[in-house]
Structures are given as C-alpha cells and as structure tokens.
Amino acid sequence: MPLPPVGVGERLLAGHTRISTQALTAVAKAASAEIFSVAPSAVRVSWADDAGSLALSVSSPMSSPPLSTVRGNPERVQRSGGSVVTRATEAKARIQTRVQELTGSRLSRVDIRISGLQATERGRVA
C-alpha cells in the first residue's frame, strides 16, 4: 500500500514507498505474539483484500494460567485479563492499532482464531 509523500523542509519527495507482504507479516506476527504473550513462531498470519483494504487473519495460541490453578482459584481468570473470548475480542483492536502504528497501513479488520492455550506457570507436582 503506497504511503503519502513525506515533506523535507518545504519540498515533497516524489516516488513510492511500499512495505512488502513479508515485512507486514513479520510486524503482524510480532505484535500479535506480544499481545497474546507467546513466541512469534507460534503465530500464523495471513492477508486478504477486503474491497481494496487490507484484512488481517491471525491464528495464535494465548497464554493462560494453568487450568489446575484456575480451578483452585477462579479469580485468576479475571487477573489474567478475563475469559478467552474477552481477551481475544480485546486483542483484535490492540493488534489492529499496533500494526497500523508500526506500518502506516490501514487495516479494515482483524480476524482472530485462538489455536490453543499455553500455561504461563507450572502447576504443582503431586
């Protein structure tokens, strides 16, 4: 997606600035990984044309307290950011904002697929 010309003093520089799909993908993976607290290698992203705009699809695991911990202390769900659905819904806007900030590209939408949960702390061994 071309970016508007950048002013240098009072003169505008002519030409095109393009961000490759590979660069957009790397930024989207890194932003998503940060938001879901997982490794970027665990995140998959793809791009689609949405009536001339960019649509981002993200498939990623999400960090979570171990289920054994949550079972013993249900308040941990709220302290970890809420339910999986709540956190995924909030992640959509955060990913969209972060990718737009970093790339200058405008996204029409972000689709999220949670592919699993990754425990963030070890449970006790019985």
mmCIF file of N, CA and C in Angstrom:
data_model
loop_
_atom_site.group_PDB
_atom_site.id
_atom_site.type_symbol
_atom_site.label_atom_id
_atom_site.label_comp_id
_atom_site.label_asym_id
_atom_site.label_seq_id
_atom_site.Cartn_x
_atom_site.Cartn_y
_atom_site.Cartn_z
ATOM 1 N N MET A 1 0.852 -1.161 0.000
ATOM 2 C CA MET A 1 0.000 0.000 0.000
ATOM 3 C C MET A 1 0.901 1.227 0.000
ATOM 4 N N PRO A 2 0.763 2.123 -0.974
ATOM 5 C CA PRO A 2 1.608 3.312 -1.036
ATOM 6 C C PRO A 2 1.318 4.249 0.129
ATOM 7 N N LEU A 3 2.373 4.912 0.587
ATOM 8 C CA LEU A 3 2.258 5.893 1.658
ATOM 9 C C LEU A 3 2.283 7.288 1.060
ATOM 10 N N PRO A 4 1.696 8.291 1.733
ATOM 11 C CA PRO A 4 1.732 9.645 1.202
ATOM 12 C C PRO A 4 3.161 10.173 1.193
ATOM 13 N N PRO A 5 3.465 11.155 0.313
ATOM 14 C CA PRO A 5 4.818 11.718 0.269
ATOM 15 C C PRO A 5 5.183 12.354 1.601
ATOM 16 N N VAL A 6 6.450 12.283 1.926
ATOM 17 C CA VAL A 6 6.948 12.848 3.171
ATOM 18 C C VAL A 6 7.612 14.181 2.861
ATOM 19 N N GLY A 7 7.287 15.178 3.652
ATOM 20 C CA GLY A 7 7.861 16.502 3.433
ATOM 21 C C GLY A 7 9.264 16.596 3.994
ATOM 22 N N VAL A 8 10.158 17.196 3.239
ATOM 23 C CA VAL A 8 11.514 17.501 3.685
ATOM 24 C C VAL A 8 11.630 19.005 3.546
ATOM 25 N N GLY A 9 11.607 19.702 4.666
ATOM 26 C CA GLY A 9 11.525 21.151 4.594
ATOM 27 C C GLY A 9 10.191 21.514 3.975
ATOM 28 N N GLU A 10 10.242 22.238 2.878
ATOM 29 C CA GLU A 10 9.001 22.598 2.191
ATOM 30 C C GLU A 10 8.836 21.826 0.898
ATOM 31 N N ARG A 11 9.764 20.921 0.614
ATOM 32 C CA ARG A 11 9.741 20.161 -0.627
ATOM 33 C C ARG A 11 9.214 18.747 -0.364
ATOM 34 N N LEU A 12 8.355 18.245 -1.224
ATOM 35 C CA LEU A 12 7.866 16.874 -1.106
ATOM 36 C C LEU A 12 8.731 15.977 -1.979
ATOM 37 N N LEU A 13 9.081 14.820 -1.457
ATOM 38 C CA LEU A 13 9.844 13.858 -2.232
ATOM 39 C C LEU A 13 8.892 13.007 -3.052
ATOM 40 N N ALA A 14 9.149 12.924 -4.330
ATOM 41 C CA ALA A 14 8.310 12.125 -5.215
ATOM 42 C C ALA A 14 8.733 10.669 -5.123
ATOM 43 N N GLY A 15 7.869 9.787 -5.552
ATOM 44 C CA GLY A 15 8.195 8.368 -5.591
ATOM 45 C C GLY A 15 7.200 7.551 -4.793
ATOM 46 N N HIS A 16 7.537 6.299 -4.667
ATOM 47 C CA HIS A 16 6.664 5.360 -3.960
ATOM 48 C C HIS A 16 7.405 4.750 -2.783
ATOM 49 N N THR A 17 6.688 4.495 -1.734
ATOM 50 C CA THR A 17 7.202 3.734 -0.608
ATOM 51 C C THR A 17 6.264 2.555 -0.425
ATOM 52 N N ARG A 18 6.805 1.373 -0.510
ATOM 53 C CA ARG A 18 5.979 0.176 -0.365
ATOM 54 C C ARG A 18 6.556 -0.696 0.736
ATOM 55 N N ILE A 19 5.677 -1.329 1.470
ATOM 56 C CA ILE A 19 6.083 -2.274 2.503
ATOM 57 C C ILE A 19 5.706 -3.661 1.995
ATOM 58 N N SER A 20 6.680 -4.538 1.914
ATOM 59 C CA SER A 20 6.430 -5.865 1.362
ATOM 60 C C SER A 20 5.487 -6.666 2.258
ATOM 61 N N THR A 21 4.867 -7.646 1.666
ATOM 62 C CA THR A 21 3.998 -8.540 2.418
ATOM 63 C C THR A 21 4.795 -9.249 3.507
ATOM 64 N N GLN A 22 6.034 -9.596 3.204
ATOM 65 C CA GLN A 22 6.882 -10.262 4.191
ATOM 66 C C GLN A 22 7.121 -9.363 5.398
ATOM 67 N N ALA A 23 7.363 -8.074 5.167
ATOM 68 C CA ALA A 23 7.580 -7.136 6.276
ATOM 69 C C ALA A 23 6.288 -6.937 7.070
ATOM 70 N N LEU A 24 5.157 -6.791 6.374
ATOM 71 C CA LEU A 24 3.871 -6.661 7.066
ATOM 72 C C LEU A 24 3.588 -7.891 7.924
ATOM 73 N N THR A 25 3.896 -9.056 7.373
ATOM 74 C CA THR A 25 3.671 -10.307 8.092
ATOM 75 C C THR A 25 4.530 -10.376 9.348
ATOM 76 N N ALA A 26 5.795 -9.991 9.242
ATOM 77 C CA ALA A 26 6.689 -10.018 10.399
ATOM 78 C C ALA A 26 6.191 -9.074 11.494
ATOM 79 N N VAL A 27 5.731 -7.890 11.120
ATOM 80 C CA VAL A 27 5.212 -6.931 12.098
ATOM 81 C C VAL A 27 3.939 -7.468 12.750
ATOM 82 N N ALA A 28 3.033 -8.015 11.949
ATOM 83 C CA ALA A 28 1.769 -8.539 12.487
ATOM 84 C C ALA A 28 2.022 -9.715 13.434
ATOM 85 N N LYS A 29 2.971 -10.595 13.081
ATOM 86 C CA LYS A 29 3.305 -11.726 13.963
ATOM 87 C C LYS A 29 3.884 -11.228 15.278
ATOM 88 N N ALA A 30 4.795 -10.270 15.206
ATOM 89 C CA ALA A 30 5.430 -9.756 16.425
ATOM 90 C C ALA A 30 4.413 -9.053 17.321
ATOM 91 N N ALA A 31 3.546 -8.236 16.732
ATOM 92 C CA ALA A 31 2.527 -7.522 17.512
ATOM 93 C C ALA A 31 1.554 -8.513 18.157
ATOM 94 N N SER A 32 1.123 -9.496 17.399
ATOM 95 C CA SER A 32 0.187 -10.494 17.927
ATOM 96 C C SER A 32 0.828 -11.315 19.036
ATOM 97 N N ALA A 33 2.081 -11.725 18.822
ATOM 98 C CA ALA A 33 2.789 -12.512 19.833
ATOM 99 C C ALA A 33 2.924 -11.729 21.131
ATOM 100 N N GLU A 34 3.232 -10.455 21.021
ATOM 101 C CA GLU A 34 3.360 -9.615 22.212
ATOM 102 C C GLU A 34 2.027 -9.526 22.959
ATOM 103 N N ILE A 35 0.958 -9.334 22.231
ATOM 104 C CA ILE A 35 -0.360 -9.167 22.851
ATOM 105 C C ILE A 35 -0.858 -10.474 23.470
ATOM 106 N N PHE A 36 -0.581 -11.606 22.825
ATOM 107 C CA PHE A 36 -1.020 -12.895 23.364
ATOM 108 C C PHE A 36 0.006 -13.523 24.304
ATOM 109 N N SER A 37 1.164 -12.887 24.483
ATOM 110 C CA SER A 37 2.248 -13.375 25.351
ATOM 111 C C SER A 37 2.713 -14.768 24.951
ATOM 112 N N VAL A 38 2.983 -14.930 23.658
ATOM 113 C CA VAL A 38 3.508 -16.188 23.127
ATOM 114 C C VAL A 38 4.684 -15.865 22.204
ATOM 115 N N ALA A 39 5.399 -16.881 21.781
ATOM 116 C CA ALA A 39 6.523 -16.697 20.856
ATOM 117 C C ALA A 39 5.998 -16.345 19.463
ATOM 118 N N PRO A 40 6.670 -15.445 18.749
ATOM 119 C CA PRO A 40 6.238 -15.109 17.384
ATOM 120 C C PRO A 40 6.160 -16.331 16.468
ATOM 121 N N SER A 41 7.012 -17.334 16.716
ATOM 122 C CA SER A 41 6.983 -18.539 15.875
ATOM 123 C C SER A 41 5.684 -19.325 16.027
ATOM 124 N N ALA A 42 4.930 -19.087 17.100
ATOM 125 C CA ALA A 42 3.661 -19.788 17.323
ATOM 126 C C ALA A 42 2.493 -19.111 16.612
ATOM 127 N N VAL A 43 2.723 -17.911 16.091
ATOM 128 C CA VAL A 43 1.654 -17.112 15.484
ATOM 129 C C VAL A 43 1.667 -17.293 13.968
ATOM 130 N N ARG A 44 0.496 -17.448 13.394
ATOM 131 C CA ARG A 44 0.336 -17.511 11.936
ATOM 132 C C ARG A 44 -0.552 -16.345 11.518
ATOM 133 N N VAL A 45 -0.139 -15.651 10.466
ATOM 134 C CA VAL A 45 -0.956 -14.549 9.956
ATOM 135 C C VAL A 45 -1.109 -14.690 8.449
ATOM 136 N N SER A 46 -2.199 -14.163 7.949
ATOM 137 C CA SER A 46 -2.404 -14.109 6.503
ATOM 138 C C SER A 46 -3.156 -12.820 6.186
ATOM 139 N N TRP A 47 -3.008 -12.395 4.947
ATOM 140 C CA TRP A 47 -3.593 -11.146 4.488
ATOM 141 C C TRP A 47 -4.605 -11.427 3.393
ATOM 142 N N ALA A 48 -5.627 -10.598 3.310
ATOM 143 C CA ALA A 48 -6.626 -10.706 2.247
ATOM 144 C C ALA A 48 -7.027 -9.306 1.807
ATOM 145 N N ASP A 49 -7.474 -9.222 0.583
ATOM 146 C CA ASP A 49 -8.011 -7.974 0.064
ATOM 147 C C ASP A 49 -9.462 -7.876 0.522
ATOM 148 N N ASP A 50 -9.809 -6.783 1.145
ATOM 149 C CA ASP A 50 -11.170 -6.555 1.627
ATOM 150 C C ASP A 50 -11.700 -5.299 0.951
ATOM 151 N N ALA A 51 -12.168 -5.461 -0.282
ATOM 152 C CA ALA A 51 -12.689 -4.340 -1.076
ATOM 153 C C ALA A 51 -11.659 -3.212 -1.184
ATOM 154 N N GLY A 52 -10.400 -3.593 -1.453
ATOM 155 C CA GLY A 52 -9.339 -2.615 -1.620
ATOM 156 C C GLY A 52 -8.579 -2.287 -0.348
ATOM 157 N N SER A 53 -9.023 -2.775 0.785
ATOM 158 C CA SER A 53 -8.326 -2.569 2.054
ATOM 159 C C SER A 53 -7.659 -3.877 2.483
ATOM 160 N N LEU A 54 -6.790 -3.781 3.468
ATOM 161 C CA LEU A 54 -6.116 -4.964 3.991
ATOM 162 C C LEU A 54 -6.903 -5.567 5.147
ATOM 163 N N ALA A 55 -7.126 -6.868 5.080
ATOM 164 C CA ALA A 55 -7.743 -7.603 6.177
ATOM 165 C C ALA A 55 -6.698 -8.581 6.696
ATOM 166 N N LEU A 56 -6.551 -8.636 8.002
ATOM 167 C CA LEU A 56 -5.561 -9.495 8.646
ATOM 168 C C LEU A 56 -6.259 -10.641 9.369
ATOM 169 N N SER A 57 -5.761 -11.858 9.155
ATOM 170 C CA SER A 57 -6.236 -13.024 9.907
ATOM 171 C C SER A 57 -5.079 -13.523 10.756
ATOM 172 N N VAL A 58 -5.349 -13.742 12.046
ATOM 173 C CA VAL A 58 -4.336 -14.188 12.995
ATOM 174 C C VAL A 58 -4.794 -15.500 13.620
ATOM 175 N N SER A 59 -3.902 -16.488 13.629
ATOM 176 C CA SER A 59 -4.144 -17.735 14.331
ATOM 177 C C SER A 59 -3.000 -17.882 15.330
ATOM 178 N N SER A 60 -3.360 -17.956 16.616
ATOM 179 C CA SER A 60 -2.329 -17.956 17.642
ATOM 180 C C SER A 60 -2.826 -18.643 18.905
ATOM 181 N N PRO A 61 -1.891 -19.272 19.631
ATOM 182 C CA PRO A 61 -2.240 -19.673 20.988
ATOM 183 C C PRO A 61 -2.266 -18.429 21.874
ATOM 184 N N MET A 62 -2.755 -18.581 23.068
ATOM 185 C CA MET A 62 -2.839 -17.481 24.032
ATOM 186 C C MET A 62 -2.266 -17.981 25.345
ATOM 187 N N SER A 63 -1.515 -17.122 26.024
ATOM 188 C CA SER A 63 -1.007 -17.521 27.338
ATOM 189 C C SER A 63 -2.171 -17.550 28.325
ATOM 190 N N SER A 64 -2.053 -18.428 29.304
ATOM 191 C CA SER A 64 -3.121 -18.593 30.279
ATOM 192 C C SER A 64 -2.552 -19.221 31.544
ATOM 193 N N PRO A 65 -3.119 -18.895 32.697
ATOM 194 C CA PRO A 65 -2.700 -19.641 33.887
ATOM 195 C C PRO A 65 -3.109 -21.103 33.715
ATOM 196 N N PRO A 66 -2.381 -22.028 34.321
ATOM 197 C CA PRO A 66 -2.752 -23.438 34.211
ATOM 198 C C PRO A 66 -4.185 -23.665 34.709
ATOM 199 N N LEU A 67 -4.887 -24.568 34.055
ATOM 200 C CA LEU A 67 -6.275 -24.834 34.438
ATOM 201 C C LEU A 67 -6.380 -25.334 35.867
ATOM 202 N N SER A 68 -5.377 -26.076 36.346
ATOM 203 C CA SER A 68 -5.409 -26.549 37.728
ATOM 204 C C SER A 68 -5.364 -25.372 38.703
ATOM 205 N N THR A 69 -4.638 -24.314 38.340
ATOM 206 C CA THR A 69 -4.575 -23.119 39.181
ATOM 207 C C THR A 69 -5.910 -22.389 39.162
ATOM 208 N N VAL A 70 -6.509 -22.281 37.997
ATOM 209 C CA VAL A 70 -7.795 -21.598 37.863
ATOM 210 C C VAL A 70 -8.884 -22.366 38.602
ATOM 211 N N ARG A 71 -8.828 -23.680 38.533
ATOM 212 C CA ARG A 71 -9.828 -24.495 39.221
ATOM 213 C C ARG A 71 -9.772 -24.235 40.727
ATOM 214 N N GLY A 72 -8.569 -24.092 41.274
ATOM 215 C CA GLY A 72 -8.405 -23.843 42.706
ATOM 216 C C GLY A 72 -8.630 -22.397 43.100
ATOM 217 N N ASN A 73 -8.531 -21.480 42.128
ATOM 218 C CA ASN A 73 -8.669 -20.056 42.409
ATOM 219 C C ASN A 73 -9.281 -19.365 41.185
ATOM 220 N N PRO A 74 -10.619 -19.422 41.026
ATOM 221 C CA PRO A 74 -11.275 -18.866 39.843
ATOM 222 C C PRO A 74 -11.011 -17.375 39.603
ATOM 223 N N GLU A 75 -10.603 -16.646 40.643
ATOM 224 C CA GLU A 75 -10.306 -15.223 40.469
ATOM 225 C C GLU A 75 -9.121 -15.005 39.537
ATOM 226 N N ARG A 76 -8.310 -16.029 39.346
ATOM 227 C CA ARG A 76 -7.147 -15.913 38.454
ATOM 228 C C ARG A 76 -7.560 -15.584 37.026
ATOM 229 N N VAL A 77 -8.765 -16.014 36.611
ATOM 230 C CA VAL A 77 -9.237 -15.713 35.259
ATOM 231 C C VAL A 77 -9.332 -14.207 35.073
ATOM 232 N N GLN A 78 -9.909 -13.508 36.036
ATOM 233 C CA GLN A 78 -10.032 -12.058 35.935
ATOM 234 C C GLN A 78 -8.672 -11.374 35.999
ATOM 235 N N ARG A 79 -7.792 -11.865 36.855
ATOM 236 C CA ARG A 79 -6.463 -11.255 36.970
ATOM 237 C C ARG A 79 -5.626 -11.476 35.717
ATOM 238 N N SER A 80 -5.926 -12.508 34.946
ATOM 239 C CA SER A 80 -5.174 -12.768 33.717
ATOM 240 C C SER A 80 -5.756 -12.026 32.523
ATOM 241 N N GLY A 81 -6.804 -11.256 32.742
ATOM 242 C CA GLY A 81 -7.382 -10.468 31.654
ATOM 243 C C GLY A 81 -8.781 -10.884 31.259
ATOM 244 N N GLY A 82 -9.328 -11.884 31.904
ATOM 245 C CA GLY A 82 -10.688 -12.321 31.606
ATOM 246 C C GLY A 82 -10.708 -13.627 30.838
ATOM 247 N N SER A 83 -11.870 -13.954 30.338
ATOM 248 C CA SER A 83 -12.046 -15.211 29.612
ATOM 249 C C SER A 83 -11.291 -15.181 28.285
ATOM 250 N N VAL A 84 -11.158 -16.332 27.671
ATOM 251 C CA VAL A 84 -10.502 -16.431 26.367
ATOM 252 C C VAL A 84 -11.227 -15.561 25.349
ATOM 253 N N VAL A 85 -12.552 -15.599 25.353
ATOM 254 C CA VAL A 85 -13.334 -14.806 24.402
ATOM 255 C C VAL A 85 -13.121 -13.310 24.639
ATOM 256 N N THR A 86 -13.152 -12.891 25.881
ATOM 257 C CA THR A 86 -12.945 -11.478 26.203
ATOM 258 C C THR A 86 -11.566 -11.020 25.764
ATOM 259 N N ARG A 87 -10.545 -11.793 26.080
ATOM 260 C CA ARG A 87 -9.182 -11.418 25.719
ATOM 261 C C ARG A 87 -8.980 -11.412 24.217
ATOM 262 N N ALA A 88 -9.557 -12.376 23.507
ATOM 263 C CA ALA A 88 -9.418 -12.417 22.044
ATOM 264 C C ALA A 88 -10.126 -11.227 21.397
ATOM 265 N N THR A 89 -11.290 -10.874 21.913
ATOM 266 C CA THR A 89 -12.031 -9.739 21.379
ATOM 267 C C THR A 89 -11.253 -8.442 21.577
ATOM 268 N N GLU A 90 -10.682 -8.263 22.760
ATOM 269 C CA GLU A 90 -9.886 -7.066 23.032
ATOM 270 C C GLU A 90 -8.602 -7.053 22.200
ATOM 271 N N ALA A 91 -8.052 -8.231 21.928
ATOM 272 C CA ALA A 91 -6.817 -8.329 21.149
ATOM 273 C C ALA A 91 -7.005 -7.825 19.727
ATOM 274 N N LYS A 92 -8.190 -8.002 19.166
ATOM 275 C CA LYS A 92 -8.441 -7.551 17.789
ATOM 276 C C LYS A 92 -8.122 -6.073 17.625
ATOM 277 N N ALA A 93 -8.664 -5.259 18.500
ATOM 278 C CA ALA A 93 -8.441 -3.812 18.404
ATOM 279 C C ALA A 93 -6.984 -3.467 18.696
ATOM 280 N N ARG A 94 -6.385 -4.134 19.670
ATOM 281 C CA ARG A 94 -4.999 -3.839 20.017
ATOM 282 C C ARG A 94 -4.047 -4.209 18.878
ATOM 283 N N ILE A 95 -4.281 -5.356 18.236
ATOM 284 C CA ILE A 95 -3.446 -5.771 17.103
ATOM 285 C C ILE A 95 -3.621 -4.796 15.948
ATOM 286 N N GLN A 96 -4.858 -4.452 15.645
ATOM 287 C CA GLN A 96 -5.117 -3.515 14.551
ATOM 288 C C GLN A 96 -4.387 -2.187 14.788
ATOM 289 N N THR A 97 -4.518 -1.639 15.970
ATOM 290 C CA THR A 97 -3.877 -0.366 16.301
ATOM 291 C C THR A 97 -2.365 -0.476 16.204
ATOM 292 N N ARG A 98 -1.799 -1.534 16.767
ATOM 293 C CA ARG A 98 -0.344 -1.679 16.785
ATOM 294 C C ARG A 98 0.228 -1.851 15.386
ATOM 295 N N VAL A 99 -0.394 -2.681 14.558
ATOM 296 C CA VAL A 99 0.090 -2.896 13.188
ATOM 297 C C VAL A 99 -0.019 -1.601 12.388
ATOM 298 N N GLN A 100 -1.105 -0.886 12.551
ATOM 299 C CA GLN A 100 -1.271 0.388 11.843
ATOM 300 C C GLN A 100 -0.223 1.397 12.292
ATOM 301 N N GLU A 101 0.056 1.468 13.596
ATOM 302 C CA GLU A 101 1.072 2.394 14.110
ATOM 303 C C GLU A 101 2.447 2.078 13.530
ATOM 304 N N LEU A 102 2.786 0.806 13.485
ATOM 305 C CA LEU A 102 4.133 0.408 13.067
ATOM 306 C C LEU A 102 4.343 0.452 11.561
ATOM 307 N N THR A 103 3.294 0.208 10.782
ATOM 308 C CA THR A 103 3.466 0.111 9.328
ATOM 309 C C THR A 103 2.884 1.286 8.556
ATOM 310 N N GLY A 104 1.962 2.007 9.155
ATOM 311 C CA GLY A 104 1.274 3.065 8.420
ATOM 312 C C GLY A 104 0.179 2.536 7.521
ATOM 313 N N SER A 105 -0.004 1.231 7.477
ATOM 314 C CA SER A 105 -1.059 0.615 6.660
ATOM 315 C C SER A 105 -2.370 0.644 7.425
ATOM 316 N N ARG A 106 -3.449 0.838 6.714
ATOM 317 C CA ARG A 106 -4.766 0.832 7.347
ATOM 318 C C ARG A 106 -5.386 -0.541 7.155
ATOM 319 N N LEU A 107 -5.845 -1.131 8.260
ATOM 320 C CA LEU A 107 -6.477 -2.442 8.212
ATOM 321 C C LEU A 107 -7.985 -2.276 8.316
ATOM 322 N N SER A 108 -8.716 -2.971 7.459
ATOM 323 C CA SER A 108 -10.177 -2.901 7.516
ATOM 324 C C SER A 108 -10.726 -3.767 8.640
ATOM 325 N N ARG A 109 -10.017 -4.864 8.935
ATOM 326 C CA ARG A 109 -10.476 -5.744 10.010
ATOM 327 C C ARG A 109 -9.361 -6.694 10.414
ATOM 328 N N VAL A 110 -9.537 -7.281 11.594
ATOM 329 C CA VAL A 110 -8.630 -8.305 12.101
ATOM 330 C C VAL A 110 -9.499 -9.475 12.562
ATOM 331 N N ASP A 111 -9.236 -10.636 12.016
ATOM 332 C CA ASP A 111 -9.940 -11.857 12.421
ATOM 333 C C ASP A 111 -8.993 -12.669 13.295
ATOM 334 N N ILE A 112 -9.495 -13.162 14.423
ATOM 335 C CA ILE A 112 -8.683 -13.899 15.388
ATOM 336 C C ILE A 112 -9.178 -15.337 15.496
ATOM 337 N N ARG A 113 -8.236 -16.270 15.494
ATOM 338 C CA ARG A 113 -8.536 -17.681 15.781
ATOM 339 C C ARG A 113 -7.570 -18.116 16.876
ATOM 340 N N ILE A 114 -8.084 -18.467 18.030
ATOM 341 C CA ILE A 114 -7.254 -18.947 19.129
ATOM 342 C C ILE A 114 -7.011 -20.439 18.899
ATOM 343 N N SER A 115 -5.741 -20.793 18.706
ATOM 344 C CA SER A 115 -5.397 -22.170 18.344
ATOM 345 C C SER A 115 -5.028 -23.033 19.545
ATOM 346 N N GLY A 116 -4.960 -22.432 20.728
ATOM 347 C CA GLY A 116 -4.628 -23.210 21.922
ATOM 348 C C GLY A 116 -4.298 -22.291 23.078
ATOM 349 N N LEU A 117 -4.042 -22.885 24.224
ATOM 350 C CA LEU A 117 -3.636 -22.142 25.413
ATOM 351 C C LEU A 117 -2.264 -22.630 25.838
ATOM 352 N N GLN A 118 -1.417 -21.697 26.237
ATOM 353 C CA GLN A 118 -0.096 -22.037 26.750
ATOM 354 C C GLN A 118 -0.025 -21.619 28.204
ATOM 355 N N ALA A 119 0.190 -22.590 29.092
ATOM 356 C CA ALA A 119 0.284 -22.292 30.519
ATOM 357 C C ALA A 119 1.478 -21.390 30.778
ATOM 358 N N THR A 120 1.260 -20.353 31.595
ATOM 359 C CA THR A 120 2.314 -19.392 31.851
ATOM 360 C C THR A 120 3.108 -19.686 33.110
ATOM 361 N N GLU A 121 2.640 -20.626 33.906
ATOM 362 C CA GLU A 121 3.384 -21.021 35.097
ATOM 363 C C GLU A 121 3.143 -22.488 35.348
ATOM 364 N N ARG A 122 4.082 -23.119 35.978
ATOM 365 C CA ARG A 122 3.962 -24.565 36.224
ATOM 366 C C ARG A 122 3.025 -24.870 37.368
ATOM 367 N N GLY A 123 2.268 -25.936 37.204
ATOM 368 C CA GLY A 123 1.420 -26.400 38.301
ATOM 369 C C GLY A 123 2.238 -27.220 39.280
ATOM 370 N N ARG A 124 1.667 -27.515 40.423
ATOM 371 C CA ARG A 124 2.380 -28.322 41.424
ATOM 372 C C ARG A 124 2.372 -29.785 41.004
ATOM 373 N N VAL A 125 3.463 -30.449 41.298
ATOM 374 C CA VAL A 125 3.554 -31.887 41.021
ATOM 375 C C VAL A 125 3.065 -32.623 42.253
ATOM 376 N N ALA A 126 2.122 -33.535 42.069
ATOM 377 C CA ALA A 126 1.563 -34.267 43.225
ATOM 378 C C ALA A 126 2.402 -35.467 43.563
#
